[in-house]
Coordinates of C-alpha atoms in Angstrom, one line a residue:
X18 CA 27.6 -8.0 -10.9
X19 CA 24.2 -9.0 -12.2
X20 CA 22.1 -6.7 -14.0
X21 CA 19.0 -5.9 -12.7
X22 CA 17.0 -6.5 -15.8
X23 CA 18.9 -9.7 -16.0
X24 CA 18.2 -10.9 -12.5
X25 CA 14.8 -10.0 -12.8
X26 CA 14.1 -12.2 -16.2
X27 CA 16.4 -15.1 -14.7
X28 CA 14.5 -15.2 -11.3
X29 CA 10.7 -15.1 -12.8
X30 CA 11.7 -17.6 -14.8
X31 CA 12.2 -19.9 -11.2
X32 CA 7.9 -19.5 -11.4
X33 CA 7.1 -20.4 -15.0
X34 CA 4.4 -22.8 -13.8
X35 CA 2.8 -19.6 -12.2
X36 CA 4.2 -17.2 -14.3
X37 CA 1.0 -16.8 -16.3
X38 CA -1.2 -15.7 -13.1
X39 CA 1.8 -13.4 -12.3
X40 CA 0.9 -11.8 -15.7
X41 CA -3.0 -12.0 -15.3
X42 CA -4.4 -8.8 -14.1
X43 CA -7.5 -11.2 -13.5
X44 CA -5.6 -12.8 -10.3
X45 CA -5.0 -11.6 -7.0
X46 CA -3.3 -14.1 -5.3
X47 CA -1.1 -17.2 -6.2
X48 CA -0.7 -19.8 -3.6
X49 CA 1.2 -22.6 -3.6
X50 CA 1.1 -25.4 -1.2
X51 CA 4.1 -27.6 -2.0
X52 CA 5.2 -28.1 -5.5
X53 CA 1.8 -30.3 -6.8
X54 CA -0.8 -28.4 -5.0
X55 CA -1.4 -24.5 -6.4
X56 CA -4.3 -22.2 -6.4
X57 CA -5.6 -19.1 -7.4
X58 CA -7.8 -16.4 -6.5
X59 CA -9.6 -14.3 -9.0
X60 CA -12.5 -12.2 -8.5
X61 CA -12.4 -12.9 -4.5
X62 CA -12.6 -16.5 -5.4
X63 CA -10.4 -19.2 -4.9
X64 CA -9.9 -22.1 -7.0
X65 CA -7.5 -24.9 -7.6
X66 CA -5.4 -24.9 -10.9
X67 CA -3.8 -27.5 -12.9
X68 CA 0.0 -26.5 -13.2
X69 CA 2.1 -27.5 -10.8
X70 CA 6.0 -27.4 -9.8
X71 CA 8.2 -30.8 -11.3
X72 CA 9.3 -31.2 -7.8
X73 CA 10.1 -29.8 -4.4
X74 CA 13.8 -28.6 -6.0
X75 CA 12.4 -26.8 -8.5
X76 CA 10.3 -24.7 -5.9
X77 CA 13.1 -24.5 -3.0
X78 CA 15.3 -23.0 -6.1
X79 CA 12.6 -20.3 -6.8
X80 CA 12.3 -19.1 -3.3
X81 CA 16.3 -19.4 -2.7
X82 CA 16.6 -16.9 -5.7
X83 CA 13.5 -14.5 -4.8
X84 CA 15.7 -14.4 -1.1
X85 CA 18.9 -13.4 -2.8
X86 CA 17.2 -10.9 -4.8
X87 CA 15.5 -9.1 -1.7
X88 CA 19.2 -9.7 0.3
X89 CA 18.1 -12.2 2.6
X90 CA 18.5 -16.6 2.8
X91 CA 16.6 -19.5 3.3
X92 CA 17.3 -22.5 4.9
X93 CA 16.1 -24.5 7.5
X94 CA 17.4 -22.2 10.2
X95 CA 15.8 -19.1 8.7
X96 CA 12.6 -20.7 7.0
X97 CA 10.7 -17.9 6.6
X98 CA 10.5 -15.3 3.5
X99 CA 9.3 -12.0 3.1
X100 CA 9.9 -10.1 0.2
X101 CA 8.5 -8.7 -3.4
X102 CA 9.2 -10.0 -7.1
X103 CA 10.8 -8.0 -9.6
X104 CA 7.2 -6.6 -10.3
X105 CA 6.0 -5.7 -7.1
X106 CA 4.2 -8.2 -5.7
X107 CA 4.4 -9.4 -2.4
X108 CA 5.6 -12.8 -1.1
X109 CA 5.9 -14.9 1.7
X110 CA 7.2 -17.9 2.1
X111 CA 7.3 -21.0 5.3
X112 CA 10.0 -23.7 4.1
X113 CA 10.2 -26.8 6.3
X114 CA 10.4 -27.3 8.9
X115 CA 8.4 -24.4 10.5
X116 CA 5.9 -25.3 7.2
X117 CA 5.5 -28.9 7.6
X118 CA 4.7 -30.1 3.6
X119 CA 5.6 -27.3 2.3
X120 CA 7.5 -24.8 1.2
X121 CA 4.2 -22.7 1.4
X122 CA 4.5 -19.6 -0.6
X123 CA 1.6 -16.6 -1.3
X124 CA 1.9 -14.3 -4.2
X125 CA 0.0 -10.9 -3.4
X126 CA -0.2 -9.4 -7.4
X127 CA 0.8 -5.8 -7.0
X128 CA -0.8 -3.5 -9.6
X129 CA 0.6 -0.3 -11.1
X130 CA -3.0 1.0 -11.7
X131 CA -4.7 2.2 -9.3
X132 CA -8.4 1.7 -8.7
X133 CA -10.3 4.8 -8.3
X134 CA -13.2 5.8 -7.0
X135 CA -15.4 6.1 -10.2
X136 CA -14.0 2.4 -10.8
X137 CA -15.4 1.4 -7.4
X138 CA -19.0 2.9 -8.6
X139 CA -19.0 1.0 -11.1
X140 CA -18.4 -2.2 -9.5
X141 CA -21.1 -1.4 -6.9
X142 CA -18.5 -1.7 -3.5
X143 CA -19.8 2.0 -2.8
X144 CA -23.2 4.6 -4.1
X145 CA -22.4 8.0 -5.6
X146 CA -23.8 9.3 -2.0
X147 CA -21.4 7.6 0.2
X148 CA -18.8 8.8 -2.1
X149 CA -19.6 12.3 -1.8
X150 CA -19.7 11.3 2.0
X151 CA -16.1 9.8 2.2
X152 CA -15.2 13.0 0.0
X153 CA -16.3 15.7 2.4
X154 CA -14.4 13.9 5.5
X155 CA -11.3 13.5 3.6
X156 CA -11.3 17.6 2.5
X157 CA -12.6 18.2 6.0
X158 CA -9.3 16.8 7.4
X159 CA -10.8 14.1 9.5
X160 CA -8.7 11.3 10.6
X161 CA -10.0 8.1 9.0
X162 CA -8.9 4.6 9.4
X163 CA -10.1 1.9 6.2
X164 CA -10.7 -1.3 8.0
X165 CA -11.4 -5.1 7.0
X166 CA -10.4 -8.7 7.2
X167 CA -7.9 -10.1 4.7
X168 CA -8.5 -9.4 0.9
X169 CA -11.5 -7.5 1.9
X170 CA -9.9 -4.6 -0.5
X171 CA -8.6 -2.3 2.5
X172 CA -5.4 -1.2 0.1
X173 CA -7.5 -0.4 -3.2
X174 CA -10.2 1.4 -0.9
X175 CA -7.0 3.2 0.7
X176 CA -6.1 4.1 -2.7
X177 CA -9.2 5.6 -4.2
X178 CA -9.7 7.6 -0.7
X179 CA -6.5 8.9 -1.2
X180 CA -7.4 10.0 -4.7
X181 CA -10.1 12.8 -3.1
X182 CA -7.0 14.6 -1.1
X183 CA -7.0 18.3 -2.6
X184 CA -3.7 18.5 -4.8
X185 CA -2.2 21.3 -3.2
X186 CA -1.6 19.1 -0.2
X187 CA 2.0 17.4 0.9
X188 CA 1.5 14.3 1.0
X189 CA 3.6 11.2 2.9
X190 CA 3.2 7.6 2.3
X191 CA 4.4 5.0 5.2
X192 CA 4.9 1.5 4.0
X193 CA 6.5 -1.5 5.0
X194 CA 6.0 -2.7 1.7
X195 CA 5.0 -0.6 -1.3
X196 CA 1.5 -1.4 -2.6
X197 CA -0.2 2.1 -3.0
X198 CA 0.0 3.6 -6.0
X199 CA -1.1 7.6 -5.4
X200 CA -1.9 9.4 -8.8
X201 CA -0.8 12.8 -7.6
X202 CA 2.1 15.5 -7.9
X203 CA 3.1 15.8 -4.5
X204 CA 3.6 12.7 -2.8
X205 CA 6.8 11.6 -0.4
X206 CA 7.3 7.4 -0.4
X207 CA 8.9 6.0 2.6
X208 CA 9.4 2.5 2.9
X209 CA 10.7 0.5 6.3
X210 CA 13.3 -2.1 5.5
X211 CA 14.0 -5.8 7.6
X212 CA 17.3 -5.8 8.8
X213 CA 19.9 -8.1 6.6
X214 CA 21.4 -11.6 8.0
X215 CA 24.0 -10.1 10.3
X216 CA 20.8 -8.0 12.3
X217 CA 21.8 -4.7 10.3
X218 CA 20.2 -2.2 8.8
X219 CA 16.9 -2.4 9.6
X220 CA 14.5 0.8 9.5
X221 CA 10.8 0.4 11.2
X222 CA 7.6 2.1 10.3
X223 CA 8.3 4.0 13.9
X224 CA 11.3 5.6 12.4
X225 CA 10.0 6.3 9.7
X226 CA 6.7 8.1 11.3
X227 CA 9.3 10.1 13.6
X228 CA 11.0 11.7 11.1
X229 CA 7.7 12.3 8.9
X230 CA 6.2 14.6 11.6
X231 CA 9.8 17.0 10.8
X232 CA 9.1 17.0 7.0
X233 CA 6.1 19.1 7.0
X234 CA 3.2 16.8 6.0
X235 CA -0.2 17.8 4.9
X236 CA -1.7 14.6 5.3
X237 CA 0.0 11.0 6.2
X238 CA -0.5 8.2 5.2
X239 CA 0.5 4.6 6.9
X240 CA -0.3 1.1 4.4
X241 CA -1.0 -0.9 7.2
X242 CA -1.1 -0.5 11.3
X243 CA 0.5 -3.4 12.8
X244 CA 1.9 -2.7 16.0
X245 CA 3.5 0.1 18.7
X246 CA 3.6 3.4 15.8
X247 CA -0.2 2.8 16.5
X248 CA 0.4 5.2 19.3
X249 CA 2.7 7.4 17.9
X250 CA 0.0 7.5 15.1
X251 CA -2.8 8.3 17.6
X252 CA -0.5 11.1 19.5
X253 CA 0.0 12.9 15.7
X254 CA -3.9 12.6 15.1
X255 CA -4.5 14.3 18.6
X256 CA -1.7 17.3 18.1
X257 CA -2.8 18.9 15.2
X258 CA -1.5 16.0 12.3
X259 CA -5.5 16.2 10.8
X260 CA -6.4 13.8 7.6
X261 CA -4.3 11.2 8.7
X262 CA -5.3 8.0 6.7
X263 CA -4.8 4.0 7.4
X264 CA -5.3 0.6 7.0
X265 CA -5.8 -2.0 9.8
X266 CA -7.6 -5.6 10.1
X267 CA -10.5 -5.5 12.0
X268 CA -14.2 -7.1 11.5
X269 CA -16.5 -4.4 12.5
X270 CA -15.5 -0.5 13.5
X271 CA -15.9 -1.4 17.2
X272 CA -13.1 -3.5 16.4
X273 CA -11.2 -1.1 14.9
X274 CA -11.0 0.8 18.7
X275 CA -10.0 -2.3 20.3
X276 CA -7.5 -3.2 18.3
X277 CA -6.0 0.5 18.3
X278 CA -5.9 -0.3 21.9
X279 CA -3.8 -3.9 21.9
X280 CA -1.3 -2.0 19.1
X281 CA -0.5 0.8 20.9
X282 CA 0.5 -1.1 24.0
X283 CA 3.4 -2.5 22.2
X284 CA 5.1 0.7 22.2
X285 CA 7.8 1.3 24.8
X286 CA 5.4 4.4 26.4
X287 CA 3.2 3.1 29.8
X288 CA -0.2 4.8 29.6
X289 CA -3.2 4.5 31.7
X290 CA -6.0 2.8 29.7
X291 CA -8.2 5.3 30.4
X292 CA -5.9 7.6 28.8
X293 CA -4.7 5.7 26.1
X294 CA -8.9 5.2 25.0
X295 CA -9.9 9.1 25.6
X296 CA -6.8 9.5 23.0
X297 CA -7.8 7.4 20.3
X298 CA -11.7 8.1 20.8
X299 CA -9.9 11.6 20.0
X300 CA -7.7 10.6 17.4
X301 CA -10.1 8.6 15.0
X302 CA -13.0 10.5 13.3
X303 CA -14.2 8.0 11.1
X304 CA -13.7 4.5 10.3
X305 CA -14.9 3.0 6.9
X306 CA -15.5 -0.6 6.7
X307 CA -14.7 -3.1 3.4
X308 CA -15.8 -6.6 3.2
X309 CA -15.2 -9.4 1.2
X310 CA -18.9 -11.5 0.8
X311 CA -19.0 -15.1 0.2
X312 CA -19.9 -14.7 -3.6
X313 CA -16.4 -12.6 -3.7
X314 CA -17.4 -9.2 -4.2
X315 CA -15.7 -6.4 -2.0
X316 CA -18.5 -3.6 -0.4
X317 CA -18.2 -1.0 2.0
X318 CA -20.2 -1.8 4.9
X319 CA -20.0 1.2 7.0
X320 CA -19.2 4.5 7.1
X321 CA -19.2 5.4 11.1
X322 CA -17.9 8.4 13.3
X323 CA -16.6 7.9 16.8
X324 CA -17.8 10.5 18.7
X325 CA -16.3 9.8 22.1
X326 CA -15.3 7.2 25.3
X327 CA -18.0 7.0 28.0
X328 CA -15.8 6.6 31.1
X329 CA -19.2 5.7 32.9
X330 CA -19.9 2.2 30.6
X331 CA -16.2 1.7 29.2
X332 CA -17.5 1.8 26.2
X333 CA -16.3 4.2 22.6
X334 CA -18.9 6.2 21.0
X335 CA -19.7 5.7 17.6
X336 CA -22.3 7.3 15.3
X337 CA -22.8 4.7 12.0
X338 CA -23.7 7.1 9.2
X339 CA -23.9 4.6 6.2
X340 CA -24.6 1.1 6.8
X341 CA -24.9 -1.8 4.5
X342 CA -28.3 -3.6 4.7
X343 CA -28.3 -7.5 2.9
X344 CA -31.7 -8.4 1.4
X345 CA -30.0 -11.7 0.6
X346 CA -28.7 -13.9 -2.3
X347 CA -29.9 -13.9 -5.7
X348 CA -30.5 -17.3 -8.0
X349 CA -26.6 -17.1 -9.3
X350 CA -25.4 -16.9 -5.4
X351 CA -24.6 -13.3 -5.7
X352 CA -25.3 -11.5 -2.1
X353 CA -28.3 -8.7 -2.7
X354 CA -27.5 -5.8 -0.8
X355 CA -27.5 -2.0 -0.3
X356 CA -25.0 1.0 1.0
X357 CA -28.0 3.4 2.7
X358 CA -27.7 6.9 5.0
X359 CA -28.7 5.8 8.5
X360 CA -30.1 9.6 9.1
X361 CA -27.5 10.1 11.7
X362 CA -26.1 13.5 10.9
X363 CA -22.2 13.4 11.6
X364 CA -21.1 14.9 14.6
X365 CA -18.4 17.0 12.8
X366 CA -21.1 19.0 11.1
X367 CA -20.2 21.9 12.2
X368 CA -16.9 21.6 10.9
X369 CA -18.4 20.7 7.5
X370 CA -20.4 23.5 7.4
X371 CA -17.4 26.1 8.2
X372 CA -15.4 24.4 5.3
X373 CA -18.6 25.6 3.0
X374 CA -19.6 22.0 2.4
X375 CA -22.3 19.8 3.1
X376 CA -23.5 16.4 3.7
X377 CA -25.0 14.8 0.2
X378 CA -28.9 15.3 0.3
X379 CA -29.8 11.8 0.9
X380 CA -28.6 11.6 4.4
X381 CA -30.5 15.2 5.1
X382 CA -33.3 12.9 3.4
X383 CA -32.7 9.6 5.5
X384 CA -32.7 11.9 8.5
X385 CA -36.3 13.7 7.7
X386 CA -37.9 10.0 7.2
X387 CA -36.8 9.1 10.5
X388 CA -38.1 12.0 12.5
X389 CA -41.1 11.3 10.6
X390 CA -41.5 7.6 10.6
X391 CA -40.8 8.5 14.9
X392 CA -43.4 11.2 14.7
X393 CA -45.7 9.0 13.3
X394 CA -45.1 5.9 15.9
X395 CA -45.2 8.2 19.1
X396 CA -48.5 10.2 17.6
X397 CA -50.2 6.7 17.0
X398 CA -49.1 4.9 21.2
X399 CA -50.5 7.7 22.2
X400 CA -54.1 8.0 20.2

């Protein structure tokens, strides 16, 4: 038998000509397109890089050894890879011939420290008011769901949110693949496993979100929604399960909804639309938004409460409470924008209130300016 810290060493070696992005925290992602054609992205940007594999072996021989250390093969009946380096990271793989040219192969850097939310401060993705915003929600115990596109910084954002969870809280973690990294005492980590060659041993987020609701959680916590435990996620938020937090792809937080809606249908439980949308226009109390700009800087675009379904228009609810206004792009390409209070007072107020908290003073502010400004444009149509 092969010691791990053996196998580990031996199999990173398979990546030397990448090895030294694997080891720069600069660099988020490593792909490799083929053995002579690699890039790089660092700082949300992606650009092409000089090394490359000696040939097509060399790279088929990496990927046959990552497979044997996550239990799994490669070949050209099973030409696709999912696993994680001895590290953490995350990687997926197409071989021929399902990756026509390839092997294709991305490296998702996993990193042990976890980004908080002063860290996001300072590199401007949120304000000190929306903070304090996202922080009242979260101790209020209202549902929220962190969405973006890809690399928009959903798991980091997931992350520092996580960090503003009150300490003496239970807390389980639902993963299909470890990436989150909670700096706290009390945390349970769950993690879903593929089944092996022979179709064995597989255990699925659903499992895994059953048996959570019998271990007394606080607050739980999914990585990533990707298909049918969307309902059984939605049915926990709606029976008392309150804080629940997750990640899911989605452009805007209209999206969000929608897609709720497609996931949950691939669970194995018929429900009237109608129903299923009054449910998860029940379940979700807020949806922040990340995005990734085209100057590769990751911002929160919205902070938005969904207040309900109107039956009458078929439409969900949804009260925007911080929005992201772009002024536009500076001389060095860098998009000029700002995270602002819409005035909207959330609808959970009340709530708020009874915890002995408030909304920060700026969005009491944002909401005085309105009435005004409106004041003001009514007084002077009718003069």
């Amino acid at each position: 038998m092969i010691p791990e810290v053996v196998f580990s060493a031996t199999l990173l070696s398979f990546f030397d000509p990448v090895r030294r992005y694997l080891d720069d925290p600069s660099v988020t992602e490593v792909m490799i397109n083929g053995p002579g054609k690699i890039y790089i992205e660092r700082k949300g940007k992606l650009q092409k890089v000089d090394e490359v594999f000696p040939n097509v072996k060399s790279l088929y021989a990496a990927l046959r050894n990552t497979a044997q250390y996550v239990g799994k093969h490669v070949d050209e009946e099973r030409p696709l890879l999912e696993g994680r380096l001895p590290d953490g990271s995350r990687v997926a793989a197409v071989l021929p011939p399902a990756g026509n040219g390839g092997p294709y192969v991305a490296i998702r850097r996993f990193f042990g420290e976890k980004l908080t939310m002063q860290r996001l401060l300072e590199l401007d993705s949120i304000t000190p008011d929306a903070a304090e915003m996202i922080r009242v929600l979260v101790e209020c115990k209202q549902n929220v769901v962190i969405a973006g596109g890809t690399s928009s910084g959903k798991t980091s954002l997931l992350n520092s949110v996580s960090e503003l969870i009150p300490e003496d809280e239970r807390v389980v973690v639902i993963e299909d693949s470890k990436e989150l990294a909670l700096l706290r005492d009390h945390v349970v980590t769950l993690e879903g496993r593929p089944a092996d060659a022979k179709g064995r041993g597989e255990v699925t987020i659903r499992q895994l979100f059953r048996i959570t609701l019998r271990m007394r959680p606080d607050r739980i916590v999914i990585g990533e929604l990707r298909g049918g435990e969307a309902l059984d996620l939605v049915q926990a938020m709606t029976s008392g399960h309150g804080g629940c937090l997750t990640t899911l792809h989605a452009t805007y937080p209209r999206d969000v909804l929608t897609r709720l809606e497609t996931m949950a249908m691939m669970a194995d439980i018929e429900m009237p639309l109608p129903a299923m949308r009054a449910q998860i226009a029940s379940a979700v109390d807020i949806v922040i938004q990340a995005t990734r700009y085209r100057d590769g800087t990751r911002k929160v675009t919205h902070i938005s409460e969904i207040v309900g379904f109107d039956m009458s228009k078929g439409t969900y609810q949804i009260n925007d409470l911080f929005l992201r206004k772009v002024k536009g792009v500076d001389a060095n390409g860098r998009v000029i924008s700002k995270l602002v209070p819409t005035g909207n007072l959330p609808d959970c107020m009340e709530t708020i209130l009874a915890a002995g908290m408030d909304v920060p003073a700026a969005v009491h502010e944002a909401k005085w300016r309105r009435e005004r400004d409106g004041a003001q444009e009514k007084s002077g149509r009718h003069s």
